Short mmCIF file of C-alpha atoms and ligand atoms in Angstrom, two decimals:
data_model
loop_
_atom_site.label_atom_id
_atom_site.label_comp_id
_atom_site.label_asym_id
_atom_site.label_seq_id
_atom_site.Cartn_x
_atom_site.Cartn_y
_atom_site.Cartn_z
CA MET M 1 21.91 -13.29 -3.24
CA ASP M 2 23.00 -10.90 -0.55
CA GLU M 3 19.75 -10.37 1.35
CA ALA M 4 20.66 -6.79 2.21
CA ARG M 5 20.34 -5.99 -1.48
CA LEU M 6 16.64 -6.76 -1.24
CA ILE M 7 15.90 -5.75 2.34
CA THR M 8 17.61 -2.35 2.40
CA PRO M 9 15.81 -0.91 -0.67
CA LEU M 10 12.49 -2.34 0.53
CA LEU M 11 12.88 -0.65 3.90
CA LYS M 12 13.90 2.55 2.17
CA ALA M 13 10.66 2.45 0.16
CA LEU M 14 8.68 1.74 3.31
CA HIS M 15 10.28 4.65 5.12
CA PHE M 16 9.62 6.98 2.17
CA ALA M 17 5.96 5.89 1.79
CA ALA M 18 5.26 6.03 5.53
CA ASP M 19 6.57 9.59 5.60
CA LYS M 20 4.57 10.66 2.53
CA HIS M 21 1.32 9.13 3.77
CA ARG M 22 1.89 10.15 7.40
CA ASP M 23 -1.13 12.47 7.70
CA GLN M 24 -3.54 10.30 5.70
CA ARG M 25 -6.23 7.93 6.92
CA ARG M 26 -8.37 5.39 5.10
CA LYS M 27 -12.08 6.16 4.70
CA ASP M 28 -13.23 3.27 6.91
CA GLU M 29 -15.10 3.82 10.15
CA ASP M 30 -11.93 3.51 12.26
CA ALA M 31 -9.99 5.84 9.92
CA SER M 32 -7.07 3.40 9.88
CA PRO M 33 -3.63 4.71 8.87
CA TYR M 34 -3.27 4.95 5.09
CA ILE M 35 0.11 3.23 5.05
CA ASN M 36 -1.55 -0.06 6.08
CA HIS M 37 -2.87 -0.34 2.52
CA PRO M 38 0.43 -0.18 0.55
CA ILE M 39 2.02 -2.48 3.14
CA GLU M 40 -0.78 -4.98 2.57
CA VAL M 41 -0.38 -4.75 -1.21
CA ALA M 42 3.37 -5.49 -1.00
CA GLU M 43 2.82 -8.27 1.54
CA LEU M 44 0.23 -9.94 -0.75
CA LEU M 45 2.68 -9.86 -3.64
CA ALA M 46 5.41 -11.54 -1.61
CA ARG M 47 3.37 -14.00 0.45
CA VAL M 48 0.58 -14.99 -1.95
CA GLY M 49 2.14 -14.19 -5.30
CA GLY M 50 5.65 -15.43 -4.46
CA VAL M 51 6.99 -12.24 -6.03
CA THR M 52 10.66 -11.43 -5.28
CA ASP M 53 11.16 -8.79 -8.00
CA LEU M 54 12.40 -5.68 -6.21
CA VAL M 55 10.85 -3.25 -8.71
CA ALA M 56 7.41 -4.82 -8.23
CA LEU M 57 7.74 -4.85 -4.42
CA GLN M 58 8.98 -1.27 -4.21
CA GLY M 59 6.32 -0.29 -6.73
CA ALA M 60 3.68 -1.85 -4.46
CA ILE M 61 4.87 0.06 -1.40
CA LEU M 62 5.02 3.32 -3.36
CA HIS M 63 2.02 2.77 -5.64
CA ASP M 64 -0.21 5.53 -4.22
CA THR M 65 2.47 8.17 -3.55
CA ILE M 66 2.06 10.11 -6.80
CA GLU M 67 -1.74 9.85 -6.84
CA ASP M 68 -2.37 10.68 -3.19
CA THR M 69 0.60 12.69 -1.87
CA ASP M 70 2.85 15.54 -3.07
CA THR M 71 5.39 13.06 -4.51
CA SER M 72 6.53 13.82 -8.06
CA PRO M 73 7.62 11.25 -10.66
CA GLU M 74 11.06 12.91 -10.71
CA GLU M 75 11.41 12.48 -6.97
CA LEU M 76 10.60 8.77 -7.23
CA GLU M 77 13.14 8.36 -10.02
CA ARG M 78 15.82 10.13 -8.01
CA GLU M 79 15.22 7.95 -4.95
CA PHE M 80 14.35 4.60 -6.53
CA GLY M 81 15.33 4.70 -10.20
CA PRO M 82 13.45 4.87 -13.52
CA ASP M 83 11.91 1.38 -13.36
CA VAL M 84 10.14 2.03 -10.06
CA ARG M 85 9.02 5.44 -11.29
CA ARG M 86 7.51 3.84 -14.38
CA VAL M 87 5.61 1.19 -12.43
CA VAL M 88 4.11 3.78 -10.09
CA GLU M 89 3.18 6.02 -13.00
CA GLU M 90 1.54 3.06 -14.75
CA VAL M 91 -0.79 2.49 -11.78
CA THR M 92 -1.51 6.19 -11.16
CA ASP M 93 -4.84 7.69 -12.23
CA ASP M 94 -4.91 11.11 -13.85
CA LYS M 95 -6.69 13.13 -11.17
CA ASN M 96 -7.52 15.89 -13.64
CA LEU M 97 -10.07 13.58 -15.23
CA PRO M 98 -13.58 13.05 -13.85
CA LYS M 99 -13.98 9.90 -11.76
CA PRO M 100 -16.06 7.84 -14.25
CA GLU M 101 -13.48 8.50 -16.96
CA ARG M 102 -10.64 7.47 -14.64
CA LYS M 103 -12.43 4.24 -13.84
CA ARG M 104 -13.05 3.50 -17.50
CA LEU M 105 -9.40 4.20 -18.33
CA GLN M 106 -8.20 1.81 -15.62
CA ILE M 107 -10.05 -0.99 -17.38
CA GLU M 108 -8.69 0.07 -20.75
CA HIS M 109 -5.08 0.52 -19.60
CA ALA M 110 -4.85 -2.65 -17.50
CA ALA M 111 -4.28 -4.78 -20.59
CA HIS M 112 -1.27 -2.74 -21.69
CA ILE M 113 0.82 -2.10 -18.59
CA SER M 114 4.13 -3.81 -17.69
CA ARG M 115 4.31 -7.06 -15.73
CA PRO M 116 5.37 -5.47 -12.41
CA ALA M 117 2.57 -2.91 -12.79
CA ARG M 118 0.05 -5.73 -13.46
CA LEU M 119 1.18 -7.49 -10.28
CA VAL M 120 0.78 -4.29 -8.24
CA LYS M 121 -2.64 -3.63 -9.71
CA LEU M 122 -3.83 -7.18 -8.97
CA ALA M 123 -2.74 -6.99 -5.34
CA ASP M 124 -4.21 -3.48 -5.05
CA LYS M 125 -7.60 -4.75 -6.20
CA ILE M 126 -7.39 -7.68 -3.75
CA SER M 127 -6.70 -5.26 -0.91
CA ASN M 128 -9.51 -2.95 -1.99
CA VAL M 129 -12.09 -5.74 -2.43
CA ARG M 130 -11.25 -6.91 1.08
CA SER M 131 -11.65 -3.37 2.46
CA VAL M 132 -14.92 -2.68 0.64
CA THR M 133 -16.28 -5.98 1.98
CA LEU M 134 -15.09 -5.81 5.58
CA THR M 135 -14.11 -2.22 6.43
CA PRO M 136 -15.88 -0.08 3.79
CA PRO M 137 -15.74 3.70 3.57
CA ALA M 138 -18.16 4.87 6.23
CA ARG M 139 -20.34 6.87 3.86
CA TRP M 140 -20.67 4.35 1.04
CA PRO M 141 -24.16 2.90 0.57
CA LEU M 142 -24.44 -0.81 -0.26
CA SER M 143 -25.05 -0.12 -3.96
CA ARG M 144 -21.78 1.75 -4.26
CA ARG M 145 -19.91 -1.11 -2.64
CA GLN M 146 -21.51 -3.60 -5.05
CA GLU M 147 -20.68 -1.41 -8.05
CA TYR M 148 -17.11 -1.15 -6.85
CA LEU M 149 -16.76 -4.94 -6.74
CA ASP M 150 -18.21 -5.18 -10.26
CA TRP M 151 -15.73 -2.61 -11.54
CA THR M 152 -12.71 -4.40 -10.02
CA GLU M 153 -13.84 -7.56 -11.81
CA GLN M 154 -13.58 -5.71 -15.12
CA VAL M 155 -10.10 -4.41 -14.33
CA VAL M 156 -8.86 -7.81 -13.13
CA GLY M 157 -10.36 -9.40 -16.25
CA ARG M 158 -7.72 -7.49 -18.22
CA LEU M 159 -4.95 -8.71 -15.91
CA ARG M 160 -5.63 -12.46 -16.20
CA GLY M 161 -2.62 -14.66 -16.85
CA THR M 162 -0.29 -12.57 -14.69
CA ASN M 163 -0.11 -14.58 -11.44
CA SER M 164 -2.46 -17.51 -10.81
CA SER M 165 -2.18 -17.45 -7.00
CA LEU M 166 -3.13 -13.77 -6.82
CA GLU M 167 -5.92 -14.24 -9.35
CA LYS M 168 -7.30 -17.18 -7.35
CA LEU M 169 -7.28 -15.17 -4.12
CA TYR M 170 -8.99 -12.28 -5.93
CA ASP M 171 -11.72 -14.64 -7.19
CA GLU M 172 -12.28 -16.05 -3.70
CA LEU M 173 -12.48 -12.61 -2.10
CA LEU M 174 -14.80 -11.30 -4.82
CA ALA M 175 -17.18 -14.23 -4.29
CA GLU M 176 -16.98 -13.74 -0.52
CA GLY M 177 -17.58 -10.00 -0.92
CA ARG M 178 -20.66 -10.59 -3.03
CA ARG M 179 -22.00 -13.07 -0.47
CA VAL M 180 -21.45 -10.62 2.39
CA LEU M 181 -23.03 -7.71 0.55
CA SER M 182 -26.02 -9.65 -0.75
CA ALA M 183 -26.71 -10.80 2.84
CA LEU M 184 -26.90 -7.10 3.79
CA ALA M 185 -29.29 -6.25 0.96
CA PRO M 186 -32.99 -5.97 1.72
CA GLU M 187 -35.08 -8.82 0.30
CA THR M 188 -36.55 -7.98 -3.06
CA PRO M 189 -40.20 -9.05 -3.17
CA GLY M 190 -41.33 -11.66 -5.68
ZN1 ZN G 1 -3.91 1.32 -3.72
#
């Protein structure tokens, strides 16, 4: 395959996402640039998951543009086509709903989304588990970090059977995250 047919659209997605997320920072102590996260998600898909599907890779790079920037679904379709639009919409929370409901719906929906959307969601949870373990949001208490890990386990439980390499890495990072966080927890007496 002509490599430019993969590389050019990937770089276009990267350019688009970098521009859309340009003023955003992550919630970690160093306030790292937001774009690092979608880059990591796409890189995990390619390197760990062996994914070469362009829709999944573009979907990974663009996965937070509707949820967290002014990007509309129509704009994504115009720039990247209907398949990429659908994948991003499938991994986008409805921000009109209260947070607990959104989290519950992610678990419920995970079982029913398309294969490229499942791949993106798996890599997204890997990236987030790593962040919550190593570079957590500055204001999150330990209990919130532990609850977050527990919730990702429920979402990923609905995604099993999608990509064994990604699932294995998720399992390792979850176990590592729980070890790190329990070492931070005060001893419970008795
Ligand atoms: Zn994400």
